[in-house]
PDB file of C-alpha atoms in Angstrom:
ATOM      1  CA  VAL A   4       0.281   0.046  -0.274  1.00  0.00           C
ATOM      2  CA  GLN A   5       1.527   3.618  -0.874  1.00  0.00           C
ATOM      3  CA  LEU A   6       0.145   7.342  -0.151  1.00  0.00           C
ATOM      4  CA  GLN A   7       1.021   9.283  -3.013  1.00  0.00           C
ATOM      5  CA  ALA A   8       0.723  12.980  -2.204  1.00  0.00           C
ATOM      6  CA  SER A   9       1.180  15.961  -4.553  1.00  0.00           C
ATOM      7  CA  GLY A  10       1.185  19.763  -4.204  1.00  0.00           C
ATOM      8  CA  GLY A  11       2.928  22.047  -1.834  1.00  0.00           C
ATOM      9  CA  GLY A  12       5.824  24.220  -2.500  1.00  0.00           C
ATOM     10  CA  LEU A  13       6.460  27.867  -1.948  1.00  0.00           C
ATOM     11  CA  VAL A  14       3.428  29.822  -1.546  1.00  0.00           C
ATOM     12  CA  GLN A  15       2.844  33.219  -0.577  1.00  0.00           C
ATOM     13  CA  PHE A  16       1.727  34.876   2.672  1.00  0.00           C
ATOM     14  CA  GLY A  17      -2.325  35.163   2.381  1.00  0.00           C
ATOM     15  CA  GLY A  18      -2.478  32.748  -0.504  1.00  0.00           C
ATOM     16  CA  TYR A  19      -3.716  29.248  -0.346  1.00  0.00           C
ATOM     17  CA  LEU A  20      -2.107  25.741  -0.738  1.00  0.00           C
ATOM     18  CA  ARG A  21      -4.061  22.640  -1.958  1.00  0.00           C
ATOM     19  CA  LEU A  22      -2.805  19.186  -1.315  1.00  0.00           C
ATOM     20  CA  SER A  23      -3.735  15.837  -2.775  1.00  0.00           C
ATOM     21  CA  CYS A  24      -3.202  12.375  -1.739  1.00  0.00           C
ATOM     22  CA  ALA A  25      -4.222   9.031  -3.212  1.00  0.00           C
ATOM     23  CA  ALA A  26      -3.989   5.592  -1.469  1.00  0.00           C
ATOM     24  CA  SER A  27      -3.216   2.610  -3.939  1.00  0.00           C
ATOM     25  CA  GLY A  28      -2.678  -1.054  -3.402  1.00  0.00           C
ATOM     26  CA  SER A  29      -4.985  -3.958  -2.508  1.00  0.00           C
ATOM     27  CA  ILE A  30      -7.295  -1.665  -0.268  1.00  0.00           C
ATOM     28  CA  ARG A  31     -10.443  -3.125   1.415  1.00  0.00           C
ATOM     29  CA  HIS A  32     -11.659  -0.400   3.178  1.00  0.00           C
ATOM     30  CA  ILE A  33     -10.376   2.887   4.449  1.00  0.00           C
ATOM     31  CA  VAL A  34     -11.524   4.092   7.820  1.00  0.00           C
ATOM     32  CA  VAL A  35      -9.791   7.651   7.950  1.00  0.00           C
ATOM     33  CA  MET A  36      -7.590   9.772   6.049  1.00  0.00           C
ATOM     34  CA  GLY A  37      -6.085  13.055   6.825  1.00  0.00           C
ATOM     35  CA  TRP A  38      -3.336  15.394   7.139  1.00  0.00           C
ATOM     36  CA  TYR A  39      -0.397  15.941   9.571  1.00  0.00           C
ATOM     37  CA  ARG A  40       2.376  18.431   9.595  1.00  0.00           C
ATOM     38  CA  GLN A  41       5.578  19.052  11.156  1.00  0.00           C
ATOM     39  CA  ALA A  42       7.357  22.181  11.487  1.00  0.00           C
ATOM     40  CA  PRO A  43      10.924  22.511  11.804  1.00  0.00           C
ATOM     41  CA  GLY A  44      11.954  21.779  15.831  1.00  0.00           C
ATOM     42  CA  LYS A  45       8.237  21.102  16.495  1.00  0.00           C
ATOM     43  CA  GLN A  46       6.172  17.543  16.880  1.00  0.00           C
ATOM     44  CA  ARG A  47       4.092  16.197  14.172  1.00  0.00           C
ATOM     45  CA  GLU A  48       0.286  17.517  14.633  1.00  0.00           C
ATOM     46  CA  LEU A  49      -2.707  16.834  13.254  1.00  0.00           C
ATOM     47  CA  VAL A  50      -4.311  19.241  10.456  1.00  0.00           C
ATOM     48  CA  ALA A  51      -7.298  17.763   9.480  1.00  0.00           C
ATOM     49  CA  ARG A  52      -9.056  14.472   9.158  1.00  0.00           C
ATOM     50  CA  ILE A  53     -12.005  12.862   7.558  1.00  0.00           C
ATOM     51  CA  THR A  54     -13.442   9.243   8.386  1.00  0.00           C
ATOM     52  CA  GLN A  55     -15.481   7.175   6.237  1.00  0.00           C
ATOM     53  CA  SER A  56     -18.673   8.540   7.272  1.00  0.00           C
ATOM     54  CA  GLU A  57     -17.384  12.056   6.886  1.00  0.00           C
ATOM     55  CA  GLU A  58     -16.831  13.286  10.179  1.00  0.00           C
ATOM     56  CA  ILE A  59     -14.370  15.985  10.128  1.00  0.00           C
ATOM     57  CA  ASN A  60     -11.710  17.297  12.743  1.00  0.00           C
ATOM     58  CA  TYR A  61      -9.681  20.232  12.057  1.00  0.00           C
ATOM     59  CA  ALA A  62      -6.757  21.517  14.369  1.00  0.00           C
ATOM     60  CA  ASP A  63      -7.686  25.040  16.020  1.00  0.00           C
ATOM     61  CA  SER A  64      -4.806  26.490  14.108  1.00  0.00           C
ATOM     62  CA  VAL A  65      -6.468  25.958  10.877  1.00  0.00           C
ATOM     63  CA  LYS A  66     -10.252  26.093  11.611  1.00  0.00           C
ATOM     64  CA  GLY A  67     -12.087  28.639   9.470  1.00  0.00           C
ATOM     65  CA  ARG A  68      -9.532  28.497   6.728  1.00  0.00           C
ATOM     66  CA  CYS A  69      -9.239  24.851   5.955  1.00  0.00           C
ATOM     67  CA  THR A  70     -11.370  22.392   4.175  1.00  0.00           C
ATOM     68  CA  ILE A  71     -10.841  18.673   4.013  1.00  0.00           C
ATOM     69  CA  SER A  72     -12.539  16.645   1.506  1.00  0.00           C
ATOM     70  CA  ARG A  73     -12.198  12.942   0.377  1.00  0.00           C
ATOM     71  CA  ASP A  74     -13.228  11.018  -3.043  1.00  0.00           C
ATOM     72  CA  SER A  75     -13.956   7.341  -1.698  1.00  0.00           C
ATOM     73  CA  ALA A  76     -14.104   5.934  -5.155  1.00  0.00           C
ATOM     74  CA  LYS A  77     -10.396   7.394  -5.884  1.00  0.00           C
ATOM     75  CA  ASN A  78      -9.105   6.576  -2.257  1.00  0.00           C
ATOM     76  CA  ALA A  79      -7.895  10.289  -2.392  1.00  0.00           C
ATOM     77  CA  VAL A  80      -8.134  13.051   0.205  1.00  0.00           C
ATOM     78  CA  TYR A  81      -7.721  16.640  -0.406  1.00  0.00           C
ATOM     79  CA  LEU A  82      -6.749  19.558   1.880  1.00  0.00           C
ATOM     80  CA  GLN A  83      -7.039  23.323   0.938  1.00  0.00           C
ATOM     81  CA  ILE A  84      -5.704  25.970   3.645  1.00  0.00           C
ATOM     82  CA  ASN A  85      -6.668  29.771   2.728  1.00  0.00           C
ATOM     83  CA  SER A  86      -5.298  32.814   4.286  1.00  0.00           C
ATOM     84  CA  LEU A  87      -1.562  31.109   4.703  1.00  0.00           C
ATOM     85  CA  LYS A  88       0.291  32.274   7.579  1.00  0.00           C
ATOM     86  CA  PRO A  89       4.097  31.834   7.929  1.00  0.00           C
ATOM     87  CA  GLU A  90       3.506  29.535  10.828  1.00  0.00           C
ATOM     88  CA  ASP A  91       1.634  26.878   8.252  1.00  0.00           C
ATOM     89  CA  THR A  92       5.326  26.318   6.812  1.00  0.00           C
ATOM     90  CA  ALA A  93       6.068  22.804   7.570  1.00  0.00           C
ATOM     91  CA  VAL A  94       6.250  19.042   5.920  1.00  0.00           C
ATOM     92  CA  TYR A  95       2.618  18.140   5.496  1.00  0.00           C
ATOM     93  CA  TYR A  96       2.209  14.214   5.641  1.00  0.00           C
ATOM     94  CA  CYS A  97      -0.722  12.528   4.265  1.00  0.00           C
ATOM     95  CA  ASN A  98      -2.137   9.821   6.622  1.00  0.00           C
ATOM     96  CA  ALA A  99      -4.711   7.048   6.613  1.00  0.00           C
ATOM     97  CA  VAL A 100      -5.981   4.299   8.644  1.00  0.00           C
ATOM     98  CA  LEU A 101      -6.979   1.485   6.440  1.00  0.00           C
ATOM     99  CA  MET A 102      -7.396  -2.504   5.893  1.00  0.00           C
ATOM    100  CA  LEU A 103      -5.755  -4.326   2.744  1.00  0.00           C
ATOM    101  CA  THR A 104      -7.529  -7.401   1.847  1.00  0.00           C
ATOM    102  CA  SER A 105      -5.420  -9.504   3.536  1.00  0.00           C
ATOM    103  CA  ASP A 106      -5.610  -7.716   6.805  1.00  0.00           C
ATOM    104  CA  PHE A 107      -7.403  -8.814   9.849  1.00  0.00           C
ATOM    105  CA  ALA A 108      -7.187  -5.467  11.356  1.00  0.00           C
ATOM    106  CA  PRO A 109      -6.537  -1.780  10.233  1.00  0.00           C
ATOM    107  CA  ARG A 110      -3.199  -0.349   9.770  1.00  0.00           C
ATOM    108  CA  GLN A 111      -1.787   3.156   9.877  1.00  0.00           C
ATOM    109  CA  VAL A 112      -0.078   4.476   6.852  1.00  0.00           C
ATOM    110  CA  TRP A 113       2.096   7.484   6.144  1.00  0.00           C
ATOM    111  CA  GLY A 114       2.981   9.489   3.123  1.00  0.00           C
ATOM    112  CA  GLN A 115       6.177  10.499   1.877  1.00  0.00           C
ATOM    113  CA  GLY A 116       5.472  14.122   3.157  1.00  0.00           C
ATOM    114  CA  THR A 117       5.604  17.348   1.078  1.00  0.00           C
ATOM    115  CA  LEU A 118       7.336  20.759   2.103  1.00  0.00           C
ATOM    116  CA  VAL A 119       5.094  23.573   2.168  1.00  0.00           C
ATOM    117  CA  THR A 120       7.133  27.053   2.564  1.00  0.00           C
ATOM    118  CA  VAL A 121       4.934  30.203   3.432  1.00  0.00           C
ATOM    119  CA  SER A 122       6.833  33.502   2.031  1.00  0.00           C
ATOM    120  CA  SER A 123       6.209  36.593   3.852  1.00  0.00           C
TER     121      SER A 123
END
């Protein structure tokens, strides 16, 4: 199983970013997909996540300017953050809790990370 993320890069203060992530492999079921981020010198933190029933959680730091969505048919999740601030600079990681066709229990999978740098 693999999570392939795209998007990110250098973005301007006040602009927006849009990240995409697609899971591939022998997937039977995805429980939840989401995005985490890790800024330099800080711990990895949840940005947003969405469950199979479309329940959504956002970090307080992005509430009101962040939208997460998923396309179950494509095993994909999307993240958009508007009104970007320098403190949004971080490596963003796609995350999924899912079951493969061979699994008896869910497993957690991480994408490779994509750097987002907000320029002031």
